[in-house]
Coordinates of C-alpha atoms and ligand atoms in Angstrom, one line a residue:
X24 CA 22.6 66.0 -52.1
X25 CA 19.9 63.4 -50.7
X26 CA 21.1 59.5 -51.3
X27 CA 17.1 59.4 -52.4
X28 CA 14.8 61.9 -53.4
X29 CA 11.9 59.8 -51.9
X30 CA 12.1 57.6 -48.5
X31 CA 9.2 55.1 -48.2
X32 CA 9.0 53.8 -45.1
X33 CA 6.8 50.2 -45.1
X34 CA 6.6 47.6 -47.9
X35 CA 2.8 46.9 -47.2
X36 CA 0.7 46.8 -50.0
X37 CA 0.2 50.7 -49.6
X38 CA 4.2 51.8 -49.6
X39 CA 5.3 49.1 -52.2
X40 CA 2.0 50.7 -54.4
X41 CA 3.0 54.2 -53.9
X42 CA 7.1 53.0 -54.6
X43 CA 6.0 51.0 -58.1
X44 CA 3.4 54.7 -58.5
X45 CA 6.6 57.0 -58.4
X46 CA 9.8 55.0 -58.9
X47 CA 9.7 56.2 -63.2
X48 CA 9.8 59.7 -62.0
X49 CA 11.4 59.3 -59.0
X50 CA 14.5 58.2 -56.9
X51 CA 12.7 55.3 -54.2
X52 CA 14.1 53.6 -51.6
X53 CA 11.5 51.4 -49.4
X54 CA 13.2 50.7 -45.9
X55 CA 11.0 48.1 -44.6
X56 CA 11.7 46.1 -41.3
X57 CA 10.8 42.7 -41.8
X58 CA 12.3 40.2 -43.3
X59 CA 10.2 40.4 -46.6
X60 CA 7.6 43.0 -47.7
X61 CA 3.7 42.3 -46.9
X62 CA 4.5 40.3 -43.7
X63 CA 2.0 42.7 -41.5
X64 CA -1.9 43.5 -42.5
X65 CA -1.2 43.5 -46.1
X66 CA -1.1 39.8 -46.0
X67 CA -3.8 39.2 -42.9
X68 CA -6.8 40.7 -44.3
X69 CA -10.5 39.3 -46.3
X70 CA -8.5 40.2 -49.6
X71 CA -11.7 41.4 -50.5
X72 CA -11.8 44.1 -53.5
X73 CA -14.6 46.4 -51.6
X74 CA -17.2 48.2 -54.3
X75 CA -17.5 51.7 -51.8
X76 CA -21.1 51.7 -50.6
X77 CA -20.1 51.6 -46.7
X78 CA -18.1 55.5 -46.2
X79 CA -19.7 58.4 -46.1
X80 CA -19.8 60.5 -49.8
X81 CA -16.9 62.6 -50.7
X82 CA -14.6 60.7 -47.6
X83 CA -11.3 59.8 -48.9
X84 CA -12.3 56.2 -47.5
X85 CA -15.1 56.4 -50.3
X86 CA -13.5 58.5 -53.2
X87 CA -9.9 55.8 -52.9
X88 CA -12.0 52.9 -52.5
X89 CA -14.3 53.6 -55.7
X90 CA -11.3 54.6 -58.0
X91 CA -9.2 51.4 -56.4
X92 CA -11.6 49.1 -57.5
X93 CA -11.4 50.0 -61.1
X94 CA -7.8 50.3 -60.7
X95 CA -7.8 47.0 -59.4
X96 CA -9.0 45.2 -61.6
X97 CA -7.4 46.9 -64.5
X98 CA -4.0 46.4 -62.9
X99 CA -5.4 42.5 -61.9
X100 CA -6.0 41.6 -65.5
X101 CA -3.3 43.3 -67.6
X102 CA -0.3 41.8 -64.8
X103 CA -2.0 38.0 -64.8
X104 CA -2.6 39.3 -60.4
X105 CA -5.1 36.0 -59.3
X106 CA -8.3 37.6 -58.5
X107 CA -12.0 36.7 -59.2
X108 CA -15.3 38.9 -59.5
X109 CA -17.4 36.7 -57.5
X110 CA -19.9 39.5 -56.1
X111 CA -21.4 40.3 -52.9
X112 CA -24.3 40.5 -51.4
X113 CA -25.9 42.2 -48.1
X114 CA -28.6 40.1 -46.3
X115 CA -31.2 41.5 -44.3
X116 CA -32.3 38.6 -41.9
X117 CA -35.1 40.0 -41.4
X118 CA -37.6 42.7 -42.5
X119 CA -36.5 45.3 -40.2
X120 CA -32.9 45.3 -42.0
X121 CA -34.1 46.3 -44.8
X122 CA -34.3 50.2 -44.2
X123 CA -30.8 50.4 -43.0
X124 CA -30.0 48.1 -46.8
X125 CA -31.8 50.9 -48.5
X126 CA -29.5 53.8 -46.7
X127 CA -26.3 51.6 -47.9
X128 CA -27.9 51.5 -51.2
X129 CA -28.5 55.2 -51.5
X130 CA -24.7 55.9 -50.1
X131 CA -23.4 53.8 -52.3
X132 CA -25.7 55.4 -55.6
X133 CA -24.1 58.8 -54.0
X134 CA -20.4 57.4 -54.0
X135 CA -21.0 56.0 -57.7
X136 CA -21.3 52.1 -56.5
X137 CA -22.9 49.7 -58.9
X138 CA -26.2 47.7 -56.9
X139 CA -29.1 46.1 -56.8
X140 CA -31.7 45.5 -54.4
X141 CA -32.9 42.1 -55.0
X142 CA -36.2 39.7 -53.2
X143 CA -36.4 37.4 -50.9
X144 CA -37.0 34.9 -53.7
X145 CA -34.0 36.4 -56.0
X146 CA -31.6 35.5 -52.8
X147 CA -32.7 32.4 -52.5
X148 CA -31.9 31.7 -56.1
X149 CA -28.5 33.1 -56.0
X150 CA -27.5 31.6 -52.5
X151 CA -30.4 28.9 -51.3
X152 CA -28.2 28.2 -48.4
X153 CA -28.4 32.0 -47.1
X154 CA -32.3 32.7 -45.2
X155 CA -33.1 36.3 -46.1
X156 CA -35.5 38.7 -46.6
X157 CA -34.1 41.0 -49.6
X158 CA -30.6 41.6 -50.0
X159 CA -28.3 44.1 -51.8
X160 CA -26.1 43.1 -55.3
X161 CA -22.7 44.3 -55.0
X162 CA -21.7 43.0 -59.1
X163 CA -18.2 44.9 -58.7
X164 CA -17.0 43.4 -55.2
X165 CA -14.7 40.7 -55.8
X166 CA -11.0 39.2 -54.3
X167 CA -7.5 39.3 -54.7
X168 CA -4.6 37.7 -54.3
X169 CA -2.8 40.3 -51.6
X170 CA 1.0 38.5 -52.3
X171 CA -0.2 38.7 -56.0
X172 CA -0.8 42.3 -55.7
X173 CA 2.2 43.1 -53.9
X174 CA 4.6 41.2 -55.7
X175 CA 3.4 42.6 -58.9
X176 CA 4.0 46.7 -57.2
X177 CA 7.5 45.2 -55.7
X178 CA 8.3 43.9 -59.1
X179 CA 7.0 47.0 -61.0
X180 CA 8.9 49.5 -58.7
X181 CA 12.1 47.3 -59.1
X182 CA 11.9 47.4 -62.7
X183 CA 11.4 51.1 -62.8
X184 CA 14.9 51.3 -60.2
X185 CA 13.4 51.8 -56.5
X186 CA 15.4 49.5 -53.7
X187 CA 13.5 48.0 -51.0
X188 CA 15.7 47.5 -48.1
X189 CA 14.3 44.6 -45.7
X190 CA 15.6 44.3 -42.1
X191 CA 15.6 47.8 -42.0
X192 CA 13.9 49.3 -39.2
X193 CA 13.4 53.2 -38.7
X194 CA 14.3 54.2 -35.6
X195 CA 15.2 58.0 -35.9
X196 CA 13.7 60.2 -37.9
X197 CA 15.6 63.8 -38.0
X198 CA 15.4 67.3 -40.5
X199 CA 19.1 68.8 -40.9
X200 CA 19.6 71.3 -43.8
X201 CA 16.4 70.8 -45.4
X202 CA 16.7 66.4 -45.8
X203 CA 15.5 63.9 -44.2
X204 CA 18.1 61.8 -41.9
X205 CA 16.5 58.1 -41.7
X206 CA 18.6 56.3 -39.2
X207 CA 17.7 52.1 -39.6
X208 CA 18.8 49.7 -37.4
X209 CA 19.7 46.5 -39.7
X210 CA 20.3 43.1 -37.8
X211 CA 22.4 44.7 -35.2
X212 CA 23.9 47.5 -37.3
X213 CA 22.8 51.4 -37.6
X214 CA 22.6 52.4 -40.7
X215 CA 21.1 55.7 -42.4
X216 CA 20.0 57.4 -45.6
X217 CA 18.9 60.9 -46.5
X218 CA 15.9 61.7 -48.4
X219 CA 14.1 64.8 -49.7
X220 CA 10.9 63.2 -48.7
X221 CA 9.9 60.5 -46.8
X222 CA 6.7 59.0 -47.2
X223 CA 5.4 57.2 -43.7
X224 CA 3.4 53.8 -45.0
X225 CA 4.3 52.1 -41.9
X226 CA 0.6 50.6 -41.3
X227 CA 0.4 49.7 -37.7
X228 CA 3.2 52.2 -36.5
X229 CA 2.6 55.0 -38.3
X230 CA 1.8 57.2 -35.5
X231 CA 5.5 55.7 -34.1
X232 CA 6.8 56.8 -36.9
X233 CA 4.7 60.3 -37.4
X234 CA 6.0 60.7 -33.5
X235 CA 9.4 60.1 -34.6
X236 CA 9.2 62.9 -37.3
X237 CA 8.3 65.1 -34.3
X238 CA 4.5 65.3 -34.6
X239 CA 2.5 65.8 -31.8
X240 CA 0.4 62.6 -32.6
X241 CA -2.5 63.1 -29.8
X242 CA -2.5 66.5 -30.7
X243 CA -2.7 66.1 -34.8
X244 CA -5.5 63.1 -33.5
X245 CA -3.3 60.5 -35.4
X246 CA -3.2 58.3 -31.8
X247 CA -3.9 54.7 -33.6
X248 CA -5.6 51.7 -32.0
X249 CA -4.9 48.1 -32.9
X250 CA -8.3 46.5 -33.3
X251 CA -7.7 42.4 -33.9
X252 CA -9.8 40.5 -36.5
X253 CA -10.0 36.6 -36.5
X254 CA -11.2 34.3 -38.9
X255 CA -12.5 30.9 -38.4
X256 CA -12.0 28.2 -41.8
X257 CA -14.9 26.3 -42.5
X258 CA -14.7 22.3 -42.9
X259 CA -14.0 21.5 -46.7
X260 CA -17.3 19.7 -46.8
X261 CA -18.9 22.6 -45.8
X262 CA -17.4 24.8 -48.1
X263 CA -19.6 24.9 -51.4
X264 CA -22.7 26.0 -49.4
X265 CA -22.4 30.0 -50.6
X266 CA -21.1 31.0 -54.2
X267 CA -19.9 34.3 -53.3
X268 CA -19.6 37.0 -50.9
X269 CA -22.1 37.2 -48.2
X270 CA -22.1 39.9 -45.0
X271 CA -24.9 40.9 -42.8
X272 CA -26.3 44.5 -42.3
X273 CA -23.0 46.4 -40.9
X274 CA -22.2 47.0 -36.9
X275 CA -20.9 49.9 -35.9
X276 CA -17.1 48.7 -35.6
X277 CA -16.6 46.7 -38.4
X278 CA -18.9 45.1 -41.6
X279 CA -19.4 42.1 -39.0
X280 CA -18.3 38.4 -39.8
X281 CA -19.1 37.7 -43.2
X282 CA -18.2 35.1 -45.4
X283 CA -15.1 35.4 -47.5
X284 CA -14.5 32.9 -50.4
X285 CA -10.4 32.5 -50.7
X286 CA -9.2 32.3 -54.2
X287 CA -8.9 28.4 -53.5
X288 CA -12.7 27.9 -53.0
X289 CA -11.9 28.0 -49.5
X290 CA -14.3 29.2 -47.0
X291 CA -14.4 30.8 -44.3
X292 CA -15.9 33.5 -41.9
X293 CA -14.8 36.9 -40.3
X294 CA -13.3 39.2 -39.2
X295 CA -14.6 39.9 -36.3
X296 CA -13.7 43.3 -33.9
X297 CA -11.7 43.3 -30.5
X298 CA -10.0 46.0 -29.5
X299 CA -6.7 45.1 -27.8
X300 CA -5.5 46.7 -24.7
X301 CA -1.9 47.0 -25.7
X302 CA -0.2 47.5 -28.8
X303 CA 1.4 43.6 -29.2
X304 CA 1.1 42.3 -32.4
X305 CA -0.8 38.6 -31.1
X306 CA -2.3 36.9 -33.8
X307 CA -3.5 33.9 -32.2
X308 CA -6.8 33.2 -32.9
X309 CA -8.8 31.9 -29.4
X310 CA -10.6 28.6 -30.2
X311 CA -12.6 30.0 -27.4
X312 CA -14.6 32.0 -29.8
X313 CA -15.8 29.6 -32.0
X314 CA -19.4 29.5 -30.1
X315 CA -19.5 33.0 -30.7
X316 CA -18.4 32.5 -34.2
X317 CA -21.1 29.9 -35.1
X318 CA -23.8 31.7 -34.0
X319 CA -22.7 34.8 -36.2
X320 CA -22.4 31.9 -39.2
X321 CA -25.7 30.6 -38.5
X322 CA -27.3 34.0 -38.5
X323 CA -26.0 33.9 -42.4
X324 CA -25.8 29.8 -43.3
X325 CA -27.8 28.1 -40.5
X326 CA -26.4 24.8 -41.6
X327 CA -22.8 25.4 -40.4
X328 CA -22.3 23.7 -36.8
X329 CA -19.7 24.7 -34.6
X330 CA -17.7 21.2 -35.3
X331 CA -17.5 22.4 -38.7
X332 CA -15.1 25.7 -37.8
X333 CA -11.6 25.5 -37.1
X334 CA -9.6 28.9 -36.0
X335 CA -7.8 30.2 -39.2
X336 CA -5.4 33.6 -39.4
X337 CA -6.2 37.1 -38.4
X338 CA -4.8 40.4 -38.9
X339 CA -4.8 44.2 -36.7
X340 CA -6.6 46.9 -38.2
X341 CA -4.5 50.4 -37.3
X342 CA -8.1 52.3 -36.2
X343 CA -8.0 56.0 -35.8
X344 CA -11.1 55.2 -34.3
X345 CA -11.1 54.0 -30.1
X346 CA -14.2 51.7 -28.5
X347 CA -17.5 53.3 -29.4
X348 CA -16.3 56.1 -31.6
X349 CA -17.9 57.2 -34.8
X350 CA -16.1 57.1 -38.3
X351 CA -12.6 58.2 -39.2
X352 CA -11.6 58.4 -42.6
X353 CA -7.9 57.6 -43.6
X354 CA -5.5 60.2 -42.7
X355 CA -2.9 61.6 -45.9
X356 CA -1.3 64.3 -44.8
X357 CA 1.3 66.6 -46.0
X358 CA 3.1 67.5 -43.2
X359 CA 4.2 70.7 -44.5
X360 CA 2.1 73.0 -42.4
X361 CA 2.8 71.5 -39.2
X362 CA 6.5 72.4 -39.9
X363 CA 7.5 68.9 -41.5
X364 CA 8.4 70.1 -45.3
X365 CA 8.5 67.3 -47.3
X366 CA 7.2 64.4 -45.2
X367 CA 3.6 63.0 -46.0
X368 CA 1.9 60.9 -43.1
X369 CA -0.4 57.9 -44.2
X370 CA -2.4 57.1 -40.5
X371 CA -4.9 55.0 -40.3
X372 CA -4.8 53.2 -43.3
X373 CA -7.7 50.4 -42.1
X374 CA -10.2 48.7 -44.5
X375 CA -10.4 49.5 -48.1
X376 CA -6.5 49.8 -47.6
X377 CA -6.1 46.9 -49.9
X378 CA -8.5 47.7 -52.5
X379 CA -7.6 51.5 -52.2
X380 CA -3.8 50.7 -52.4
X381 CA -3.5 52.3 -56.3
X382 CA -5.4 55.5 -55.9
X383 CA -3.4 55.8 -52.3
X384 CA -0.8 55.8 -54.3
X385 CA -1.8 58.2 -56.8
X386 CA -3.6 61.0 -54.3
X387 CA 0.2 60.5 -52.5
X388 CA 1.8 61.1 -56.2
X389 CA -0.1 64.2 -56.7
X390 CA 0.5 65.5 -53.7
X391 CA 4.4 65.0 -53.6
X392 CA 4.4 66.0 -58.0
X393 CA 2.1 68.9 -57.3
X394 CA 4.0 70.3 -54.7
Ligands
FAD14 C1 -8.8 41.6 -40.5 C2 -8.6 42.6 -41.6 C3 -9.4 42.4 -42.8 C4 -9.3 43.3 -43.8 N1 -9.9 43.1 -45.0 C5 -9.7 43.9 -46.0 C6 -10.3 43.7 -47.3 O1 -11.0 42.6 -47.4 N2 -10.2 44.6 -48.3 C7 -9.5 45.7 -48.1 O2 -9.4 46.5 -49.0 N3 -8.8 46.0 -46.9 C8 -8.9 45.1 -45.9 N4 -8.2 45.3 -44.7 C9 -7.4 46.5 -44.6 C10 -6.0 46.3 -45.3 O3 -5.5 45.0 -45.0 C11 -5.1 47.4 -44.9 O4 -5.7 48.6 -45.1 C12 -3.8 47.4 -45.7 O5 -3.2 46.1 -45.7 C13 -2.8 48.4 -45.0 O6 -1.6 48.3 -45.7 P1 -0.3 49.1 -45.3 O7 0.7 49.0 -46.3 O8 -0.8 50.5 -44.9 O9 0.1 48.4 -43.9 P2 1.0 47.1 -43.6 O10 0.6 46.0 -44.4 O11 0.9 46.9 -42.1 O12 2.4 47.6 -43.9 C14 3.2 48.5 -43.1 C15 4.6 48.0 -43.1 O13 5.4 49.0 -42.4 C16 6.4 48.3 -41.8 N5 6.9 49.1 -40.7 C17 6.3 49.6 -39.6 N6 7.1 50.4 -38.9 C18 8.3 50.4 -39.5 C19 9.6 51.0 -39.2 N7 9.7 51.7 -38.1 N8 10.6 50.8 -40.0 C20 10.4 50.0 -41.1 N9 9.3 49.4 -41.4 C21 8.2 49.6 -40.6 C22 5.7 47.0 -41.3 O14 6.7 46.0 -41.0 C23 4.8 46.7 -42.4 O15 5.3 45.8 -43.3 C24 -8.4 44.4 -43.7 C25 -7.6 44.6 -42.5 C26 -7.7 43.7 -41.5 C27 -6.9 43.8 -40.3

């Protein structure tokens, strides 16, 4: 017999969701190799709670993200998680942004988004600080408090009898008479548990880890990229000149540098998108770019100077999509079919990954219950 019917491996926001999801039904243990769970992208992100107008209708990205954001907020309010519905909006600049506002409003009407277009005039009302020349409502975007979050899905899976082992790193993955052998290296010791399923959360490595299973990751197109976000904090006297939420017409790459309010009343602006040529986790943030940064500020708030931003945190966004490539939805994948019975692959888990972490959890919980 297994030691554990289920082997999560990753104690991001998305495994320690899916862990607290199946822990009352199930046998859980969450190997996770840092010290403490939610030390990668779960804790380096806008902790924004997305509404769903960006993804195309009917993608995963859109359907998780829509039924996440109730989910949320449900979860937010009944466990006391800090988190605030300040809104969004979308500012077109100028009068020629305003088609591509409508085609986001009309995605989003299609995904079942809440929004309003609103005038020049109602912006200026709302954010007099913020030049624009119509802009779209967003009333259900809001943030989170991502430790919040997490700790209250650690806690929750605890309670319900999961373990989630830190220091533990996979570094084998192997099928022998139908388990799964997990062999974890722990400080300097190997150690290893079986599992009748193993669930592969392991954000930024999840191909390593798909790759480890024995998939053929450039062939099943799981090949991730690592595409680096910074954020630059704006001065505290700076901070109360936008009330909420405030992003331009998207780029291609990314929703551009937008402004994120922390929890805190803290302000400041990002992410931005750089691809990195190798696959090191480098989250220093290059004071070089804070020219670059202001002028993408004062294209939103004209009155922040460059003196007024200091480099703040970023985080790496596991992309399925590479430079100049068009959109990829997540990837949850039973594994089944390529000759991996019992192992489900969670690749590219980029943005909504935060805000989609509850209905993750439950498409993953479907899939293992309904199987
Ligand atoms: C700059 C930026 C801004 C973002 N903003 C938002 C936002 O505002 N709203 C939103 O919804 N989403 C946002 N996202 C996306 C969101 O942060 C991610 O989708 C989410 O955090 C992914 O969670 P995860 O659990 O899959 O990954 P992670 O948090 O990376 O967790 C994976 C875990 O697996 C562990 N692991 C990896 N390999 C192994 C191994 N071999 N053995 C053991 N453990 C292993 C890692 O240590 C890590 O703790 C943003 C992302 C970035 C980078």
């Amino acid at each position: 017999m297994a030691d554990t019917e289920v082997a999560i491996v990753g104690a991001g926001v998305v495994g320690l969701a899916i862990a607290a999801r199946l822990a009352p039904h199930h046998s859980v243990v969450v190997v996770e190799r840092n010290p403490r769970p939610g030390m990668e992208t779960s804790s380096r992100n806008s902790e924004v709670i997305h509404a769903g107008m960006y993804y195309p209708t009917a993608s995963l990205k859109a359907r998780l993200c829509v039924a996440g954001n109730r989910q949320l907020y449900e979860i937010c309010a009944r466990k006391g998680v800090p988190h605030a519905r300040v809104t969004k909006i979308i500012t077109a600049r100028t009068p020629e942004e305003l088609p591509p506002l409508e085609q986001i409003h009309a995605r989003g009407a299609a995904n079942g988004v809440e929004l309003r277009m609103l005038t020049a005039a109602e912006v200026r009302a709302l954010e007099p600080n913020v030049p624009s020349a119509g802009a779209l409502f967003s009333p259900n975007t809001g943030i989170v408090s991502a430790h919040g979050l997490m700790d209250h899905f650690a806690h929750a899976a605890r309670e319900a009898g999961a373990v989630i082992q830190p220091r533990a790193e996979l570094v084998e993955l192997a099928r022998n008479d139908g388990e799964w052998q997990l062999t974890l290296r722990s400080g300097g010791e190997a150690d290893s548990v079986t599992a009748e399923r193993v669930v592969n959360a392991a954000g930024l490595d999840a191909d390593t880890v798909a790759a480890l299973a024995g998939v053929d990751v450039d062939e099943a197109g799981y090949r991730q990229h690592y595409c680096k976000g910074s954020y630059f904090a704006v001065s505290a006297a700076r901070s109360r000149l936008v009330s909420r939420l405030v992003y331009p017409v998207p780029g291609h790459v990314s929703l551009g540098v937008h402004a994120v309010i922390g929890l805190e009343g803290r302000l400041r602006f990002g992410p931005d998108a750089e691809y990195l040529p190798d696959r090191r986790q480098d989250y220093a943030v290059d004071e070089a770019k804070r020219p670059t940064f202001g002028a993408a500020v004062r294209q939103l708030v004209p009155a922040i100077q460059d003196d007024d931003l200091s480099p703040d945190i970023s985080g790496i966004r596991a992309k399925l999509q590479g430079p100049g490539e068009g959109f990829r939805d997540f990837v949850i994948a039973d594994e089944s079919a390529r000759g991996h019975p019992g192992l489900v692959n969670l690749i590219g888990i980029d943005s909504p990954g935060l805000t989609s972490s509850p209905a993750i959890a439950e498409h993953v919980a479907r899939m293992i219950e309904g199987s």
